[in-house]
Amino acid sequence: MSTQKSIKLSDYVEYPFLIPSIYLDFDIGTDYVVVQSSMIIKQKKKESSKLVLKGNQIKLLSISINGKELKFSEYSISDKSLIINSPPISEFELKIRSQIDPFRNTSLEGLYLSSGMLTTQCEAEGFRRICFHPDRPDVLSRYTVRIEADRTLYPILLSNGNKKYSGNLNSNNLRHEFIWEDPFPKPCYLFALVAGKLNSVSDTYITNTGRLIDIRIYVEKGDEKYTKHAFNSLKKAMKWDEDNYGLEYDLDEYKIVAVRHFNMGAMENKGLNIFNSKLVLADSKTATDNELERIESVIAHEYFHNWTGNRITCRDWFQLSLKEGLTVFRDQSFTSDLHSKGLKRIEDVSFLRNFQFAEDKGPTSHAVKPKEYVAIDNFYTTTIYEKGSELIRMLELLLGKEKFFRGINLYIKTFDGSAATTEDFINSLIKGAYLEEKNCPFDLDKFLNWYYKPGTPKVYINQSWDSKNSILNVSFEQKIDSDKTNENTEMVIPILYSCYSREKGANPIAENNLFVLDKNKKHLKINTLPGEKEAPVLSLFRCFSSPVVWESDLLIDDYLFLFLNDNDYFSRWDSGQYLMREILKTRLCNKNNLSLEYKFINAMKETIKSLEINDPFFLATLITIPGFAELESLFEKVDPIRIYRESIDFQVLIGNEILQELRVIAKNLFGKIDHEWPMGKGERKLLGTIWFYLSLAGDRDVQKNCVESISHSSMTISRAALGALKPLDNTLTEEASNLFYNLWKGNPVVLDSWFAYEASRPHKRGINVIEKLLSHPKFDWKAPNAIRAVLGGFSKNIDLFHSLDGQGYLFMADKLIEVDKINPITASRMVKVFSKWKTYIDKNKEGMYESLLKLNKSNISPNTREVVELILN
Ligand code: BES
Ligand code: ZN
């Protein structure tokens, strides 16, 4: 349990006041900013209640109601709030003049400075650093914003909505003003303001109903040339949402601002999205194919929030997955429609398994709908986001696309302009789909357990073959063990399955049937073809139909069969992953199973033959080993250094065994990699994968070729070359890294990838390397991207971070204590590198524990303390 006070879902009470409109006036000076707010307020009920407003590091200058200055006795003020004891019963105007200091605000919350420009971040609770306000998402208001500032220092002055006016100030023509109006009521976390020297690039979009939208991207001078990809992505997202969800953009302008100093990836402020510059500025010379695809999806994600998040918002922060889970689901569907459904699914599942499953197993495990929290910033997690999205995907599967969209439409119609709950969403969905809740074919209460229970359910599968009747009997059992209450929780687990006859090659007997496991135990009877002698091969959880782990009695040969024959992208990939997990598990238990290793490598060779030209992206995905976090999760006692070494050894073996085949393909790939994304991305990925294996296997020609490719015009190729040289730690690695640095030292976004490379690559020079990176002249302590590059990179440097003397951990703890002083949000996210301490072998466990104690004894922020205490307990 936390030593700090927590907020509970069960304590929710409606805010007793409405604030239909807010007028905000910003007077930007050289040392501080004067903010004047004027709020129209009315009590919801007839009886009077106290008016409680939040405020953080705001200096109050004056306060009045209906033009009358308040006496000291009429309000009380603390460092966290301002309370007006008995406000008028009838509608009144509350005017507050106050002063804030954005120039010394390093938290990157509220109003702050980034590379000379002023910018805001209000989600989740940053608005209270700008002015006194309830600062909760269920208070919706119409905003009008006036900004005045020096014309040369701040030529661009932006806020949400449409521009109403701009002009010079008569009294003093060094200053100018802008007035912005947002006609849509919104919660304050969607408020945004940007002021500074920015250049803009513009484009237009015409909606399906013929409305012309002005779209504009604001960047620092010189970065204009990197906005094309973001524009294309935005226009695709706007079109997709109209075509698929019937949702059209609602303002006349859509603006995106790129900022260097940003805690998160991007923020969906109404009509004025603010983006981490690394998620806007990109072309195929500066960003990899993966990064370009990520940017496309983040731009879409923030755009999609305009409906799922902004027009319909969250009642309170316990409902966070209402907007984030749903919007992740929407951005995943978007990417999957634009590119490849099968490959996108593999990518998303791989992410989920490596990060969300790991979170579910560890000390910060929580439900998609948590019951309590200390700092809401700590709840922007992969469970809220990616598991939240999985729940909606299951609903889409259970309802079918047509009914699902009927449900979504009803939800949007019903809750437009209001603040809703996840239960509102589910109820609308079911009502829209089946007209009445009672018609729902599955048990809704059991489905809701997905929202309320933490942990990853496990499903056990056993088959028995009835050869006389050619029937395959399958029994399923579900268990969810993170549930400490020991009650018998049942979930609704949709299982898509197919069956393959061994005799008749790859023809499925039953294809993509849906079985719903909604009890602890349930049986399935599969009729195969009459006369079928042998039991068929069962392909389960196709498309990864539910976010569970499972254990079945399938045999190694079954997995080999599926790895070669399954026609579901996910299941085919997963069979290979299963086999590789088995191989690595065996190796790490000091046993060997050479026959399995060679069987698998032969299957790899066969796959290479059959897939080489057709589907290079898929082939590369199939022959890549499971992620490190996934491997860690296989063991009761984790030895990170050994896992790393065994996985390298296994990859050396693969490289050596399929050397000839890989060399031939690599040759054929040249000449096919010089296309603009997305064209050629499969060839580039496959080439990168092959380079990695061949370089590991000691192929000097490939290694030299990699060094030469650092200056290739495609960043994907350049970074693939770096990646292939990474494990070697020899002079070629050094040379490649220097070449890369010299090419990109002028571009901070690209340089971050160099910082991450240097911090994460194995080298014998010890921890000094990390210290040096942190004091490198190009390293910026105030930029979370840079901190994440170096410290995040360091945490993936297995030998260094996990060194048995515990020095790596202590170093990390010291640095995080420093980061926490200037930026608690970034520190508390990064401190999760210590989450798995209890699962490690004793040496590592003790080292991590000591570092956690050190953090705990230090004077750290409430945010970081919450995470440290959870991890320690
Ligand atoms: N609303 C969030 C951004 C946010 C989260 C701001 C928490 C402040 C605190 C935004 O919509 C978001 O989810 N961004 C993600 C990227 C997205 C594609 C999943 C992010 O910033 O990582
Ligand atoms: Zn989001």
mmCIF file with all atom_site columns, C-alpha atoms in Angstrom, residues 14-87:
data_model
loop_
_atom_site.group_PDB
_atom_site.id
_atom_site.type_symbol
_atom_site.label_atom_id
_atom_site.label_alt_id
_atom_site.label_comp_id
_atom_site.label_asym_id
_atom_site.label_entity_id
_atom_site.label_seq_id
_atom_site.pdbx_PDB_ins_code
_atom_site.Cartn_x
_atom_site.Cartn_y
_atom_site.Cartn_z
_atom_site.occupancy
_atom_site.B_iso_or_equiv
_atom_site.pdbx_formal_charge
_atom_site.auth_seq_id
_atom_site.auth_comp_id
_atom_site.auth_asym_id
_atom_site.auth_atom_id
_atom_site.pdbx_PDB_model_num
ATOM 1  C CA . GLU A 1 14 ? -20.380 15.304 -9.446  1.00 0.00 ? 14 GLU A CA 1
ATOM 2  C CA . TYR A 1 15 ? -18.936 18.796 -9.448  1.00 0.00 ? 15 TYR A CA 1
ATOM 3  C CA . PRO A 1 16 ? -21.659 21.006 -7.914  1.00 0.00 ? 16 PRO A CA 1
ATOM 4  C CA . PHE A 1 17 ? -21.160 23.845 -10.442 1.00 0.00 ? 17 PHE A CA 1
ATOM 5  C CA . LEU A 1 18 ? -21.471 24.406 -14.168 1.00 0.00 ? 18 LEU A CA 1
ATOM 6  C CA . ILE A 1 19 ? -18.981 26.689 -15.897 1.00 0.00 ? 19 ILE A CA 1
ATOM 7  C CA . PRO A 1 20 ? -20.566 27.230 -19.312 1.00 0.00 ? 20 PRO A CA 1
ATOM 8  C CA . SER A 1 21 ? -17.991 29.749 -20.510 1.00 0.00 ? 21 SER A CA 1
ATOM 9  C CA . ILE A 1 22 ? -14.474 30.884 -19.763 1.00 0.00 ? 22 ILE A CA 1
ATOM 10 C CA . TYR A 1 23 ? -12.622 33.926 -21.021 1.00 0.00 ? 23 TYR A CA 1
ATOM 11 C CA . LEU A 1 24 ? -8.846  33.729 -20.607 1.00 0.00 ? 24 LEU A CA 1
ATOM 12 C CA . ASP A 1 25 ? -6.453  36.590 -21.098 1.00 0.00 ? 25 ASP A CA 1
ATOM 13 C CA . PHE A 1 26 ? -2.668  36.007 -21.285 1.00 0.00 ? 26 PHE A CA 1
ATOM 14 C CA . ASP A 1 27 ? -0.297  38.912 -21.005 1.00 0.00 ? 27 ASP A CA 1
ATOM 15 C CA . ILE A 1 28 ? 3.129   37.495 -21.811 1.00 0.00 ? 28 ILE A CA 1
ATOM 16 C CA . GLY A 1 29 ? 5.979   39.479 -20.270 1.00 0.00 ? 29 GLY A CA 1
ATOM 17 C CA . THR A 1 30 ? 9.705   38.870 -20.035 1.00 0.00 ? 30 THR A CA 1
ATOM 18 C CA . ASP A 1 31 ? 9.772   37.470 -16.488 1.00 0.00 ? 31 ASP A CA 1
ATOM 19 C CA . TYR A 1 32 ? 6.311   36.147 -16.006 1.00 0.00 ? 32 TYR A CA 1
ATOM 20 C CA . VAL A 1 33 ? 2.868   35.822 -17.551 1.00 0.00 ? 33 VAL A CA 1
ATOM 21 C CA . VAL A 1 34 ? -0.234  37.486 -16.131 1.00 0.00 ? 34 VAL A CA 1
ATOM 22 C CA . VAL A 1 35 ? -3.335  35.351 -16.579 1.00 0.00 ? 35 VAL A CA 1
ATOM 23 C CA . GLN A 1 36 ? -6.803  36.751 -16.144 1.00 0.00 ? 36 GLN A CA 1
ATOM 24 C CA . SER A 1 37 ? -9.707  34.363 -16.135 1.00 0.00 ? 37 SER A CA 1
ATOM 25 C CA . SER A 1 38 ? -13.330 35.234 -16.207 1.00 0.00 ? 38 SER A CA 1
ATOM 26 C CA . MET A 1 39 ? -15.663 32.306 -15.591 1.00 0.00 ? 39 MET A CA 1
ATOM 27 C CA . ILE A 1 40 ? -19.450 32.250 -15.752 1.00 0.00 ? 40 ILE A CA 1
ATOM 28 C CA . ILE A 1 41 ? -20.470 29.899 -12.956 1.00 0.00 ? 41 ILE A CA 1
ATOM 29 C CA . LYS A 1 42 ? -23.757 28.502 -11.736 1.00 0.00 ? 42 LYS A CA 1
ATOM 30 C CA . GLN A 1 43 ? -24.680 26.083 -9.008  1.00 0.00 ? 43 GLN A CA 1
ATOM 31 C CA . LYS A 1 44 ? -26.263 22.850 -10.202 1.00 0.00 ? 44 LYS A CA 1
ATOM 32 C CA . LYS A 1 45 ? -28.569 22.611 -7.176  1.00 0.00 ? 45 LYS A CA 1
ATOM 33 C CA . LYS A 1 46 ? -30.508 25.208 -5.241  1.00 0.00 ? 46 LYS A CA 1
ATOM 34 C CA . GLU A 1 47 ? -28.495 24.886 -2.043  1.00 0.00 ? 47 GLU A CA 1
ATOM 35 C CA . SER A 1 48 ? -25.135 26.579 -1.818  1.00 0.00 ? 48 SER A CA 1
ATOM 36 C CA . SER A 1 49 ? -21.870 24.631 -1.730  1.00 0.00 ? 49 SER A CA 1
ATOM 37 C CA . LYS A 1 50 ? -18.274 25.741 -1.429  1.00 0.00 ? 50 LYS A CA 1
ATOM 38 C CA . LEU A 1 51 ? -16.536 26.513 -4.700  1.00 0.00 ? 51 LEU A CA 1
ATOM 39 C CA . VAL A 1 52 ? -13.254 24.568 -4.746  1.00 0.00 ? 52 VAL A CA 1
ATOM 40 C CA . LEU A 1 53 ? -10.692 25.485 -7.399  1.00 0.00 ? 53 LEU A CA 1
ATOM 41 C CA . LYS A 1 54 ? -7.289  23.882 -7.863  1.00 0.00 ? 54 LYS A CA 1
ATOM 42 C CA . GLY A 1 55 ? -4.088  25.853 -8.329  1.00 0.00 ? 55 GLY A CA 1
ATOM 43 C CA . ASN A 1 56 ? -0.416  24.923 -8.383  1.00 0.00 ? 56 ASN A CA 1
ATOM 44 C CA . GLN A 1 57 ? 2.389   27.508 -8.286  1.00 0.00 ? 57 GLN A CA 1
ATOM 45 C CA . ILE A 1 58 ? 0.105   30.386 -9.156  1.00 0.00 ? 58 ILE A CA 1
ATOM 46 C CA . LYS A 1 59 ? 0.388   33.779 -7.496  1.00 0.00 ? 59 LYS A CA 1
ATOM 47 C CA . LEU A 1 60 ? -3.033  35.292 -6.892  1.00 0.00 ? 60 LEU A CA 1
ATOM 48 C CA . LEU A 1 61 ? -3.218  39.010 -7.741  1.00 0.00 ? 61 LEU A CA 1
ATOM 49 C CA . SER A 1 62 ? -6.907  39.771 -7.385  1.00 0.00 ? 62 SER A CA 1
ATOM 50 C CA . ILE A 1 63 ? -10.282 38.058 -7.203  1.00 0.00 ? 63 ILE A CA 1
ATOM 51 C CA . SER A 1 64 ? -13.801 39.374 -7.681  1.00 0.00 ? 64 SER A CA 1
ATOM 52 C CA . ILE A 1 65 ? -17.364 38.154 -8.068  1.00 0.00 ? 65 ILE A CA 1
ATOM 53 C CA . ASN A 1 66 ? -19.710 40.131 -10.310 1.00 0.00 ? 66 ASN A CA 1
ATOM 54 C CA . GLY A 1 67 ? -17.230 43.004 -10.297 1.00 0.00 ? 67 GLY A CA 1
ATOM 55 C CA . LYS A 1 68 ? -16.850 43.117 -6.507  1.00 0.00 ? 68 LYS A CA 1
ATOM 56 C CA . GLU A 1 69 ? -13.435 42.408 -5.028  1.00 0.00 ? 69 GLU A CA 1
ATOM 57 C CA . LEU A 1 70 ? -13.592 39.563 -2.482  1.00 0.00 ? 70 LEU A CA 1
ATOM 58 C CA . LYS A 1 71 ? -12.584 40.197 1.127   1.00 0.00 ? 71 LYS A CA 1
ATOM 59 C CA . PHE A 1 72 ? -9.921  37.917 2.694   1.00 0.00 ? 72 PHE A CA 1
ATOM 60 C CA . SER A 1 73 ? -12.614 36.313 4.813   1.00 0.00 ? 73 SER A CA 1
ATOM 61 C CA . GLU A 1 74 ? -14.616 35.276 1.761   1.00 0.00 ? 74 GLU A CA 1
ATOM 62 C CA . TYR A 1 75 ? -12.037 32.819 0.407   1.00 0.00 ? 75 TYR A CA 1
ATOM 63 C CA . SER A 1 76 ? -9.133  30.720 1.565   1.00 0.00 ? 76 SER A CA 1
ATOM 64 C CA . ILE A 1 77 ? -6.031  29.884 -0.370  1.00 0.00 ? 77 ILE A CA 1
ATOM 65 C CA . SER A 1 78 ? -3.393  27.167 0.072   1.00 0.00 ? 78 SER A CA 1
ATOM 66 C CA . ASP A 1 79 ? -0.571  25.967 -2.157  1.00 0.00 ? 79 ASP A CA 1
ATOM 67 C CA . LYS A 1 80 ? -2.961  23.528 -3.827  1.00 0.00 ? 80 LYS A CA 1
ATOM 68 C CA . SER A 1 81 ? -6.363  25.208 -3.908  1.00 0.00 ? 81 SER A CA 1
ATOM 69 C CA . LEU A 1 82 ? -8.527  28.278 -3.688  1.00 0.00 ? 82 LEU A CA 1
ATOM 70 C CA . ILE A 1 83 ? -11.861 27.939 -1.931  1.00 0.00 ? 83 ILE A CA 1
ATOM 71 C CA . ILE A 1 84 ? -14.714 30.414 -2.049  1.00 0.00 ? 84 ILE A CA 1
ATOM 72 C CA . ASN A 1 85 ? -16.817 29.777 1.010   1.00 0.00 ? 85 ASN A CA 1
ATOM 73 C CA . SER A 1 86 ? -20.293 30.854 -0.036  1.00 0.00 ? 86 SER A CA 1
ATOM 74 C CA . PRO A 1 87 ? -20.592 31.761 -3.674  1.00 0.00 ? 87 PRO A CA 1
#
